[in-house]
Short mmCIF file of C-alpha atoms and ligand atoms in Angstrom, two decimals:
data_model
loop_
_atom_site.label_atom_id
_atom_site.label_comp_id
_atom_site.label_asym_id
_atom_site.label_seq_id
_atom_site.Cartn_x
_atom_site.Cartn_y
_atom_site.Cartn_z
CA UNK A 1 116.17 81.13 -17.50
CA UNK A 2 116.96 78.29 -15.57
CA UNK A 3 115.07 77.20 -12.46
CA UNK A 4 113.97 73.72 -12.73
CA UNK A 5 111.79 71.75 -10.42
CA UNK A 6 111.93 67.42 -10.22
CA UNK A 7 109.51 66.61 -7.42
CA UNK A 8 107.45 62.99 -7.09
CA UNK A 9 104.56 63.03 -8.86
CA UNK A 10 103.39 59.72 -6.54
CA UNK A 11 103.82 58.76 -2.92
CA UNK A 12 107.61 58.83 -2.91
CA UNK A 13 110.59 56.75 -3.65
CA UNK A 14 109.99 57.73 -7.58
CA UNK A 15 113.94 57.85 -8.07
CA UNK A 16 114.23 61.45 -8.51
CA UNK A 17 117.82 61.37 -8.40
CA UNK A 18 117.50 59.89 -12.02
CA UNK A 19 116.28 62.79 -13.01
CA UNK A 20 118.78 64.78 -11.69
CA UNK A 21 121.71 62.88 -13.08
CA UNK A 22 119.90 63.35 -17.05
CA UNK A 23 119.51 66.97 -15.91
CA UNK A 24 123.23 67.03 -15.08
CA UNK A 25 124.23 65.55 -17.86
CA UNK A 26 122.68 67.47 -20.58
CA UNK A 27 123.25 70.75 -19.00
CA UNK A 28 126.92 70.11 -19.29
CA UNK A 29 126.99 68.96 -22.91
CA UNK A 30 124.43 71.57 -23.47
CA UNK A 31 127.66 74.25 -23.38
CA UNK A 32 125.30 76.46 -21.16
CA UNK A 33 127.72 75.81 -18.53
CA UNK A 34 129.61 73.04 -16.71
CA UNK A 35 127.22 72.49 -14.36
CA UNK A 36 123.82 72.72 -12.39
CA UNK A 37 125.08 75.78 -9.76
CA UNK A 38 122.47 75.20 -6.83
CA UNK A 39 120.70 72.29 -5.29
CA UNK A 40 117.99 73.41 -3.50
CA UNK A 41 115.88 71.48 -0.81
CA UNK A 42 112.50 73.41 0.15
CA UNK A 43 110.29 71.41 2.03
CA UNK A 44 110.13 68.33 4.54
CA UNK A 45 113.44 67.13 6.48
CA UNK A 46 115.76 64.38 7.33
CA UNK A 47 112.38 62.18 6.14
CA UNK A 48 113.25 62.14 2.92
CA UNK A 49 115.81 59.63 0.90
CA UNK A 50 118.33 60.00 -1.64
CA UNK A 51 120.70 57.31 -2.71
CA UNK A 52 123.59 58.78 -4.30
CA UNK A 53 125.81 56.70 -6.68
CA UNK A 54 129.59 58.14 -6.94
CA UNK A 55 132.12 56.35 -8.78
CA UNK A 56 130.52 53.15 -8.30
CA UNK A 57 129.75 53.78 -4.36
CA UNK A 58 126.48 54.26 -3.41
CA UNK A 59 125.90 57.19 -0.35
CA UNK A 60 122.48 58.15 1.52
CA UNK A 61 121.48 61.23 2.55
CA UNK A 62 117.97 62.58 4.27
CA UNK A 63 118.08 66.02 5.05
CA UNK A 64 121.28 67.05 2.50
CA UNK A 65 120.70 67.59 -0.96
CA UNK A 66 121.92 65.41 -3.17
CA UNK A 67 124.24 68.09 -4.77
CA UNK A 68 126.35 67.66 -2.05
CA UNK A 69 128.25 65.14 -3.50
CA UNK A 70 129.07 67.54 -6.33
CA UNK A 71 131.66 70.09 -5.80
CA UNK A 72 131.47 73.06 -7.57
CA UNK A 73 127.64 72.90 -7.15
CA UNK A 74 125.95 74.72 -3.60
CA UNK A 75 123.70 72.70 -1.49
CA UNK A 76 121.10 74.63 -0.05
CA UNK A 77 118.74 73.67 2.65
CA UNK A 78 116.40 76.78 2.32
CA UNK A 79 113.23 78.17 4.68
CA UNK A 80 111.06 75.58 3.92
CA UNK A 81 112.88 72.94 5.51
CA UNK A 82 113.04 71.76 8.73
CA UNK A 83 116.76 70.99 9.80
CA UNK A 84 117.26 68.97 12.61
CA UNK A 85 121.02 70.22 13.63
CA UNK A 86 121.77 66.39 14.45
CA UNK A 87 120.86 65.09 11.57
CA UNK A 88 122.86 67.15 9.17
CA UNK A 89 125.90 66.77 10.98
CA UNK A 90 125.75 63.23 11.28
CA UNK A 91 125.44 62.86 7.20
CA UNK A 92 127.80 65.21 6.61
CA UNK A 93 130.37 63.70 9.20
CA UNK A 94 129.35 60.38 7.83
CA UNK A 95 130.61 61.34 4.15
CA UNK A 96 133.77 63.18 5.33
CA UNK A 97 134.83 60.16 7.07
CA UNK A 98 134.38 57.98 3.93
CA UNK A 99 136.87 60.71 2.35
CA UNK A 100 134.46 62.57 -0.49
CA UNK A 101 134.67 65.63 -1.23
CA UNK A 102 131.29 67.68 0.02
CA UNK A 103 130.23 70.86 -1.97
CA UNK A 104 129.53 74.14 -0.28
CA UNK A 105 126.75 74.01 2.16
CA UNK A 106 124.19 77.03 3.04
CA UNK A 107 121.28 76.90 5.01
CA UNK A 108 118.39 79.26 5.69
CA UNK A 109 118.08 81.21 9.10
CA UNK A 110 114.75 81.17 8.28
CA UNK A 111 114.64 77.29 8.17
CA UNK A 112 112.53 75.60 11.33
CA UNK A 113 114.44 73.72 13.85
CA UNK A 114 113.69 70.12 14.65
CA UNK A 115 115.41 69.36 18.32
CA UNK A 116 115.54 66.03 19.96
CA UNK A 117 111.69 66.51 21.53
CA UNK A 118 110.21 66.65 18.39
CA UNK A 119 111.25 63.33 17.42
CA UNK A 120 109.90 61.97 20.55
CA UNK A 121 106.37 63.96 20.18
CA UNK A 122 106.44 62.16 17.10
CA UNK A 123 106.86 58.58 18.09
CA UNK A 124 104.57 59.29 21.20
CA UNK A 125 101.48 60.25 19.02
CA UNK A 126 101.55 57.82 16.43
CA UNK A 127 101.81 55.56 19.57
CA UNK A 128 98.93 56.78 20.64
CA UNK A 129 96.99 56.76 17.52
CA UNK A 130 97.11 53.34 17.48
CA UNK A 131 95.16 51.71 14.67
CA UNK A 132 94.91 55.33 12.73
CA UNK A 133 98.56 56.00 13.25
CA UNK A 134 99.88 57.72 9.66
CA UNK A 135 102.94 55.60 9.84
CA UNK A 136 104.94 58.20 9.85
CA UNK A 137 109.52 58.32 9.79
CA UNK A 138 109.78 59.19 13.69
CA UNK A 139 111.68 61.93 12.22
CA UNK A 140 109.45 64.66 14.12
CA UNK A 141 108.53 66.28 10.89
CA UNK A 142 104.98 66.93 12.10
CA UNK A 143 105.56 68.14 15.47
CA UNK A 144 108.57 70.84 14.38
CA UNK A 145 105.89 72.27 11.30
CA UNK A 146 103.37 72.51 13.72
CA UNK A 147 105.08 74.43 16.02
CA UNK A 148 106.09 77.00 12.92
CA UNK A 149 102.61 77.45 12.33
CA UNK A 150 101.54 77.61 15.83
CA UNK A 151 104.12 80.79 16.19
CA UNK A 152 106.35 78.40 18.58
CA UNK A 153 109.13 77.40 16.03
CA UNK A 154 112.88 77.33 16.85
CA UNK A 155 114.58 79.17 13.45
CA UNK A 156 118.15 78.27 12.60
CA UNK A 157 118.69 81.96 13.52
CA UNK A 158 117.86 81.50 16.93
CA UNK A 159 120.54 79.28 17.96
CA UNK A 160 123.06 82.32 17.87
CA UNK A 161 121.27 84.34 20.65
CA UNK A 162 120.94 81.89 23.76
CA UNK A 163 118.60 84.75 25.81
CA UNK A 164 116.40 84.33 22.88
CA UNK A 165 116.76 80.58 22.15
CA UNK A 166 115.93 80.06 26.17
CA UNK A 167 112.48 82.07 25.75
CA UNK A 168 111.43 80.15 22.63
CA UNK A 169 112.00 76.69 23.38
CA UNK A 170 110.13 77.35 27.11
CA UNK A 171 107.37 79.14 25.74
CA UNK A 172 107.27 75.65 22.69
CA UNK A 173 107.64 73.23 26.26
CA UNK A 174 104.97 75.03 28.05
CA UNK A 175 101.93 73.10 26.25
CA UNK A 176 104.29 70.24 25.16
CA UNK A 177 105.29 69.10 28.57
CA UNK A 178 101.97 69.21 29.93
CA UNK A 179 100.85 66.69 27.19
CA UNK A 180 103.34 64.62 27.56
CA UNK A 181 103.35 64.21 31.16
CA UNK A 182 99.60 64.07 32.24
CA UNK A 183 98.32 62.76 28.48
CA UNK A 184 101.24 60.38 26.87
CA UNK A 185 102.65 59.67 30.47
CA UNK A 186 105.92 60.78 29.97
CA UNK A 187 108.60 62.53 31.57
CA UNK A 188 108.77 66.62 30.83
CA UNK A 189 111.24 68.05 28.90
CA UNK A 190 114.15 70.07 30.85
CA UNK A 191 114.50 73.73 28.43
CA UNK A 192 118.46 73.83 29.61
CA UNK A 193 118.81 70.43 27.84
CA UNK A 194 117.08 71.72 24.68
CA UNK A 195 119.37 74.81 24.81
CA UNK A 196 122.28 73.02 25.21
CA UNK A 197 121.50 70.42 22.74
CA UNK A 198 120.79 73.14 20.04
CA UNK A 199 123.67 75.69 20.95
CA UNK A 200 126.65 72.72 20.88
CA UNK A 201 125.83 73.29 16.77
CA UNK A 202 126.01 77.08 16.59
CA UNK A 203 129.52 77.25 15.69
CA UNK A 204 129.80 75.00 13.38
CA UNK A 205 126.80 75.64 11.61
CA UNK A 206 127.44 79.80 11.49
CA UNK A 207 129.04 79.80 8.43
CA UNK A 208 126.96 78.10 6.69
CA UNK A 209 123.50 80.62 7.44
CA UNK A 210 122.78 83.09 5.15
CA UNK A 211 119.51 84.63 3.52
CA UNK A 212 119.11 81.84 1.07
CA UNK A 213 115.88 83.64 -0.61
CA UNK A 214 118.66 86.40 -1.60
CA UNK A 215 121.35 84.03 -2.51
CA UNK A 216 118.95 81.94 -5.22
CA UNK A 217 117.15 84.92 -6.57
CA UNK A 218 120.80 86.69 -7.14
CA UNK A 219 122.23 83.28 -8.85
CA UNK A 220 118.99 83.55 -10.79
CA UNK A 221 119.55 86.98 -11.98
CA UNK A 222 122.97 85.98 -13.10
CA UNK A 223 121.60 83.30 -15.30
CA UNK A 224 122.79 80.47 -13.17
CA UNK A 225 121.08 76.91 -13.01
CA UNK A 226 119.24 76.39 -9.82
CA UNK A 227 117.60 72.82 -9.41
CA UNK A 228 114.89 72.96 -6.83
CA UNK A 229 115.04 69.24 -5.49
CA UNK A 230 111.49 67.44 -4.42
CA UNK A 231 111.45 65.33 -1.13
CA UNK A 232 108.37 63.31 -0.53
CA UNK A 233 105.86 63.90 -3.35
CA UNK A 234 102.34 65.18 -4.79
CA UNK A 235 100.55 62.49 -3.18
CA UNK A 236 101.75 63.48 0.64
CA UNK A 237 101.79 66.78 0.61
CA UNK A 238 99.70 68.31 3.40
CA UNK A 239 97.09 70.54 0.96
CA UNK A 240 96.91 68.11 -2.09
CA UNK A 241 97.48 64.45 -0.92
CA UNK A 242 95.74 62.50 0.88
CA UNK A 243 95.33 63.87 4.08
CA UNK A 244 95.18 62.94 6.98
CA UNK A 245 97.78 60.40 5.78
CA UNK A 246 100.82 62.51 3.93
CA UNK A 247 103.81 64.43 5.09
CA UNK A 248 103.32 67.77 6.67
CA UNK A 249 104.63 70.30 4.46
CA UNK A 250 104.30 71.34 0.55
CA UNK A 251 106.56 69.06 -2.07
CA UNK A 252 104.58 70.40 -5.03
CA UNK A 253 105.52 73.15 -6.99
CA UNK A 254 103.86 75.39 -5.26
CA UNK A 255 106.23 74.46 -2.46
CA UNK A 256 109.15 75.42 -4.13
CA UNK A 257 108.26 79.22 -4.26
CA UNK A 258 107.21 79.65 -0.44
CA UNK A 259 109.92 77.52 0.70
CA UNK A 260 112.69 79.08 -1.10
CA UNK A 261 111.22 82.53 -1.07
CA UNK A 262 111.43 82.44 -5.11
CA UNK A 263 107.86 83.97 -7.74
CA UNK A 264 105.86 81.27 -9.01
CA UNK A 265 107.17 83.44 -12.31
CA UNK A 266 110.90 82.41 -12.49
CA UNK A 267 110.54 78.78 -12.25
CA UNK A 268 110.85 77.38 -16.24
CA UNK A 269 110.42 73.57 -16.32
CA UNK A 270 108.87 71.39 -13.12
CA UNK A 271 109.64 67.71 -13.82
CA UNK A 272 107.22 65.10 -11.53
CA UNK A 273 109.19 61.99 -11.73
CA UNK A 274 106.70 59.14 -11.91
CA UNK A 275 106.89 54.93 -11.49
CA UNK A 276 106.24 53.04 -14.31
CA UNK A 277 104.13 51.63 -11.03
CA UNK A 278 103.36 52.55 -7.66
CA UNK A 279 104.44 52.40 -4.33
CA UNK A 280 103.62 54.21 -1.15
CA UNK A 281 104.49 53.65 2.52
CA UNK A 282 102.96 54.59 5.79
CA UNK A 283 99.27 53.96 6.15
CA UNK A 284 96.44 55.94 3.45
CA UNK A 285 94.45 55.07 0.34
CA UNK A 286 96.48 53.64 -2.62
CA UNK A 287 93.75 52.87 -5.16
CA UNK A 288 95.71 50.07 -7.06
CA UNK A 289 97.77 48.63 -4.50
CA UNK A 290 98.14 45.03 -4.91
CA UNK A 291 97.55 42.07 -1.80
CA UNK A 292 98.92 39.13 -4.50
CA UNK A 293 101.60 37.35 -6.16
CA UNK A 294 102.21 40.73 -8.72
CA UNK A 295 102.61 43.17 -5.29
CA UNK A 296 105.27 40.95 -3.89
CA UNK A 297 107.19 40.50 -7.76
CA UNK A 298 106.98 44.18 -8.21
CA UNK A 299 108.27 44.42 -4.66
CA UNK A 300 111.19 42.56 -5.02
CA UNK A 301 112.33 43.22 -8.44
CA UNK A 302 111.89 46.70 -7.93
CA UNK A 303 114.19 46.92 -4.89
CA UNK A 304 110.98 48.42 -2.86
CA UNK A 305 112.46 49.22 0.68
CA UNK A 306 112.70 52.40 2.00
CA UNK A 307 115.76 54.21 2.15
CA UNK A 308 114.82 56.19 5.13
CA UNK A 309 113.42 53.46 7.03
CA UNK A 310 114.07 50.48 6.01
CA UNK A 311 110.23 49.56 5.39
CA UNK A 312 108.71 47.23 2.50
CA UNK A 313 106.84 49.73 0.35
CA UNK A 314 103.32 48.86 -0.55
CA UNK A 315 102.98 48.14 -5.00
CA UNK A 316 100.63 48.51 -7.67
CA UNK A 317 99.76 49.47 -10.80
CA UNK A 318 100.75 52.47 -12.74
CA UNK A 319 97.37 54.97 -12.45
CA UNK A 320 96.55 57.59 -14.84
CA UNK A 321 94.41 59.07 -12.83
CA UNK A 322 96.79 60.15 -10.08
CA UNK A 323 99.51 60.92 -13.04
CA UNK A 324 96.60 63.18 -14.44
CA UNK A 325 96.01 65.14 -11.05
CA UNK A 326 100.00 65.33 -10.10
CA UNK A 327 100.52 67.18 -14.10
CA UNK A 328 97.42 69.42 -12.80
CA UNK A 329 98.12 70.66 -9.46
CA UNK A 330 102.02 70.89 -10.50
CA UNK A 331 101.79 72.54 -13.36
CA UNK A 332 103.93 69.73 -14.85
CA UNK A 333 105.95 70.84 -18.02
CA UNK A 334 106.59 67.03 -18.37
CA UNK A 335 107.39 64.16 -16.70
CA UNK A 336 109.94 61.68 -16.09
CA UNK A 337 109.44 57.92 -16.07
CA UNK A 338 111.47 55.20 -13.98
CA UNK A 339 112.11 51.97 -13.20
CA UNK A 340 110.38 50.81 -16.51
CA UNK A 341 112.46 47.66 -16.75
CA UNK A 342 110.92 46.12 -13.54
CA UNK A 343 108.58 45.07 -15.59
CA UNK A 344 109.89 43.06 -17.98
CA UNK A 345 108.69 40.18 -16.93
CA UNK A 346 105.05 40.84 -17.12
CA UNK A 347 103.11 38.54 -19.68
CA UNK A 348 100.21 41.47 -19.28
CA UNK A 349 100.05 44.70 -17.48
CA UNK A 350 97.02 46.54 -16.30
CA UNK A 351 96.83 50.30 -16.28
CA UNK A 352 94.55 52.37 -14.14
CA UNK A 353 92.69 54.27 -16.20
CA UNK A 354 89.90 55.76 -13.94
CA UNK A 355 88.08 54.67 -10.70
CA UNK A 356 84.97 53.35 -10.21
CA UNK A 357 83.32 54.90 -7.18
CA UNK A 358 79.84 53.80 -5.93
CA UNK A 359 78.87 52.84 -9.44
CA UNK A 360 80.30 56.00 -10.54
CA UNK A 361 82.78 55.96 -13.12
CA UNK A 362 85.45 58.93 -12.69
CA UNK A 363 88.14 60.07 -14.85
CA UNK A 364 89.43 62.69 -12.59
CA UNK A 365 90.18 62.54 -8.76
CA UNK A 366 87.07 62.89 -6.94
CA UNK A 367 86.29 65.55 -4.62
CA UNK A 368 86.64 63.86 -1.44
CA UNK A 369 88.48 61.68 0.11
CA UNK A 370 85.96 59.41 1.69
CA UNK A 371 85.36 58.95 -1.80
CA UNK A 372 89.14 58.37 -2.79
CA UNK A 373 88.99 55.90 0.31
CA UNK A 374 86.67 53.61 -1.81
CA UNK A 375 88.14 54.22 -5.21
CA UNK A 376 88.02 51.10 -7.00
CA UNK A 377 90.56 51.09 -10.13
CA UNK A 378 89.43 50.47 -13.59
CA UNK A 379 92.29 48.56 -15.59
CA UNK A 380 92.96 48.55 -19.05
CA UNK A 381 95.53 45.90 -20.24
CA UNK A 382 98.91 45.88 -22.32
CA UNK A 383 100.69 43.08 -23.56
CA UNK A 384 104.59 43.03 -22.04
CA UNK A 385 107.43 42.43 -23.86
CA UNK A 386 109.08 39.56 -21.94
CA UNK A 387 112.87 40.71 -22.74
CA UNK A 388 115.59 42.64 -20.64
CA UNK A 389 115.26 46.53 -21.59
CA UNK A 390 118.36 47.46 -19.18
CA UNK A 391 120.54 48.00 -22.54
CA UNK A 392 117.99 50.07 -24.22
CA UNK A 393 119.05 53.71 -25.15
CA UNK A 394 116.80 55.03 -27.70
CA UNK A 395 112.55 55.13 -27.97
CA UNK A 396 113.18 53.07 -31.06
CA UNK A 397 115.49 50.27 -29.22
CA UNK A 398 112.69 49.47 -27.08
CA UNK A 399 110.49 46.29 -28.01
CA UNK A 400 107.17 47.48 -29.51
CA UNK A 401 105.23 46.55 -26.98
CA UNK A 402 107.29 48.17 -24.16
CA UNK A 403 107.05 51.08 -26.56
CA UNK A 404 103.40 51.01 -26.65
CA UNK A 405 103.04 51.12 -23.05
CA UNK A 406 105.33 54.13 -22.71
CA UNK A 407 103.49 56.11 -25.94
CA UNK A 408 99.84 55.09 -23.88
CA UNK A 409 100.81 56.10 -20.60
CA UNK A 410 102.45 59.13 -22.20
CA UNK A 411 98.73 59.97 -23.79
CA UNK A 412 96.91 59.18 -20.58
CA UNK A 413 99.02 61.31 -18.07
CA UNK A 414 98.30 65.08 -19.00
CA UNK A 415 102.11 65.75 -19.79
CA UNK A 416 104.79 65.03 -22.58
CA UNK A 417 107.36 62.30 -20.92
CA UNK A 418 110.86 64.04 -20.76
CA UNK A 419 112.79 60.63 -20.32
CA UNK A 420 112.35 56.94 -19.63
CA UNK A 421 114.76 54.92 -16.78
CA UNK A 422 115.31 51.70 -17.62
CA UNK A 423 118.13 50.46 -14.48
CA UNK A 424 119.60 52.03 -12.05
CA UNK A 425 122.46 53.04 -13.61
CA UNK A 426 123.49 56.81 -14.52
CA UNK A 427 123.18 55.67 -18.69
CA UNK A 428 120.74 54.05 -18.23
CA UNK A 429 118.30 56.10 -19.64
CA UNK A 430 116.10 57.12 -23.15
CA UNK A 431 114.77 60.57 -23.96
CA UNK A 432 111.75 60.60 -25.74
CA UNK A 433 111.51 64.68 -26.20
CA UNK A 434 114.47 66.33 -25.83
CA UNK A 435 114.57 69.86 -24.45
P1 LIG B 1 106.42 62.14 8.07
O1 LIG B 1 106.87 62.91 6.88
O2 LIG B 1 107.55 61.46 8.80
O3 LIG B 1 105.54 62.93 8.99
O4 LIG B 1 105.48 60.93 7.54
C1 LIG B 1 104.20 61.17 6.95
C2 LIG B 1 103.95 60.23 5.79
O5 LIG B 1 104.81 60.55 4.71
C3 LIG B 1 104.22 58.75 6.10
O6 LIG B 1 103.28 57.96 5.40
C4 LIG B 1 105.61 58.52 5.56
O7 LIG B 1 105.83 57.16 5.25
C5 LIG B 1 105.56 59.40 4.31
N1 LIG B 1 106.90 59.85 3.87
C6 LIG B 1 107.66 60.80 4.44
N2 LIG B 1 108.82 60.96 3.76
C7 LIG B 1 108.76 60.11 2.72
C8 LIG B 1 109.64 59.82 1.63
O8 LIG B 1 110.73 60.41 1.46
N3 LIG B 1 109.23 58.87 0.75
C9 LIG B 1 108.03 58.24 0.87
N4 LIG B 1 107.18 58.48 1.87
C10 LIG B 1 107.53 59.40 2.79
#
């Protein structure tokens, strides 16, 4: 029964760890066990941005799932990923040395490699770009999925068998270091440094490869609980977001299945954790972003800086139109709403309720996205309710008007809402339909 999916249903940075802690905590009062067993990452790479909270500390992690801060659970980074060997050692040496305990760790040797020269593909194109750069982490995300599907990948796997490892990461520099040298101006890339770089991880990362596809659909067939854990979101992902200007892999559901190596038919409940706002960051359309006074106050109250990168995430207002299409293209069973108290404040607060486009009113996302591009939002308005909701636990503790919001955005978004975060805090949270 239980494979569950939380993924963003918006640009990002939804707090989909807040999910994941309600998800913990009802599964173990639920008696169905003590615990989630399996935290799964499928898609994207050290990009992404958890913050962890553990006995008051808070950790980050990119590329690990957030499981691994939960012994007794296993993090798995599975084939959809792409693992850049640096980058997982450095967050998992970086929790060791501040003493926790880390839970088993497996990794696909299916997963793509990111080495050092993606990275600096990366930074070199958006560079280049210029004024239509995608604003992208730097992280060489791009560059190592391109290379997977341009049959030039490095797989985990490959690290074990140097002869092999040689062949693949010339025949990857062949095209690469021409570009580099004689279009970015740059100096090639030596293979033996690539080699070395990668190989320096094989030992310690050998016990940790297996055939993760085998490993979930086995725990599954036992019953076990595996949470399938969304990095970026709906909004960036490189088929249903909007492209050019989103990450380049799958987050949505549909993700989860090709980059675990899971059926569509054994997943049971995918949560799309949605703002009670917006924010994005990187460059792209973002229909109800706000230039004023209201963009900065969400901004700060809201704590909007990137955990990744540091940058000052673009805000606006909630739109239903976006919720609408994420609950459609996911297959949302329901959805999960944060950060509802940074809005307290609010004397009124518009809602996106469709776009105007050319004249044109839509309802629903329209087809293109020269059209999204000029998207103009149409707003209804709700009165706020002016009072601190942090101490809320229940639907019916909420002020009326702060319930009102919640029940209309509820009716406007195309799926039941699971739960409602009102602070950061583990407790801090209402169910509205329990499961
Ligand atoms: P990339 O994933 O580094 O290639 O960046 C592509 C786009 O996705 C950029 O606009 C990034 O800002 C955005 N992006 C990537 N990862 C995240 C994330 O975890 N949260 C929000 N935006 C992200």
């Amino acid at each position: 029964m239980p494979a569950i999916v939380i993924l963003g249903a918006q640009w990002g940075d939804e707090g989909k760890g807040k999910a994941t802690d309600l998800l913990a905590t009802q599964h173990s009062q639920s008696g169905a066990g003590t615990q989630i067993d399996y935290v799964v990452r499928t898609s994207g790479g050290h990009n992404a941005g958890h913050t962890i909270v553990v006995n008051g500390e808070k950790y980050a992690t990119h590329l690990l799932p957030s499981g691994i801060l939960t012994p007794g659970a296993t993090s798995v980074i599975a084939n959809g990923v792409v693992v850049s060997p640096e980058a997982l050692f450095r967050e998992l040496d970086g929790l060791l040395e501040r003493g926790v305990e880390v839970a088993d760790l497996k990794v696909s040797a299916n997963a793509h490699v990111i080495a050092s020269y993606h990275s600096v593909v990366d930074k070199v194109t958006e560079r280049f770009l210029g004024k239509n750069q995608i604003g992208t982490t730097g992280r060489g995300i791009g560059p190592a999925y391109s290379d997977k599907v341009n049959r030039l990948g490095i797989r985990v796997a490959d690290i074990f068998d140097e002869k092999i490892l040689s062949a693949k990461v010339e025949a990857a520099l062949d095209v690469r270091n021409q570009l580099l040298a004689k279009v970015y101006n740059r100096r090639a890339i030596a293979v033996e440094a690539v080699v070395e770089e990668l190989t320096a991880y094989a030992d310690r990362l050998r016990p940790m490869v297996c055939d993760t596809s085998l490993l979930l659909n086995q725990a599954l067939d036992r019953g076990e609980t595996v949470l399938f854990e969304g990095a970026q979101a709906t909004m960036l992902d490189v088929d249903h977001g909007t492209y050019p200007f989103v990450t380049s892999s799958n987050p949505i559901a549909g993700g989860v299945c090709t980059g675990a190596g899971i059926g569509p038919t054994r997943i049971d409940r995918v949560i799309g954790v949605i703002k009670a706002y917006t924010t994005r960051v990187g460059s792209g359309p973002f229909p109800t972003e706000l230039f004023d006074e209201d963009g900065e106050k969400l901004q700060r109250i809201g704590g909007e800086i990137g955990v990744s990168t540091g940058r000052t995430r673009r805000c606006g207002w909630y739109d239903t139109v976006i919720a609408r299409y994420s609950a459609r293209v996911n297959g949302l069973t329901e959805f999960f709403l944060t950060k509802l108290d940074v809005l307290d404040t609010w004397e009124r607060i518009p809602v996106c309720v469709g776009y105007e486009i050319d004249g044109v009113r839509h309802d629903e996302m329209p087809m293109t996205q020269s059209e999204f591009h000029r998207a103009q939002p149409v707003y209804e308005y709700f009165d706020g309710w002016g009072t601190d909701i942090s101490g809320c636990r229940t639907l019916a503790e909420l002020p009326a008007n702060a319930r009102a919001y919640v029940t209309a955005l509820e009716e406007m978004s195309g799926a039941p809402f699971w739960g409602v975060g009102v602070g950061p805090g583990r407790e801090q949270t209402i169910v509205v339909h329990d499961r």
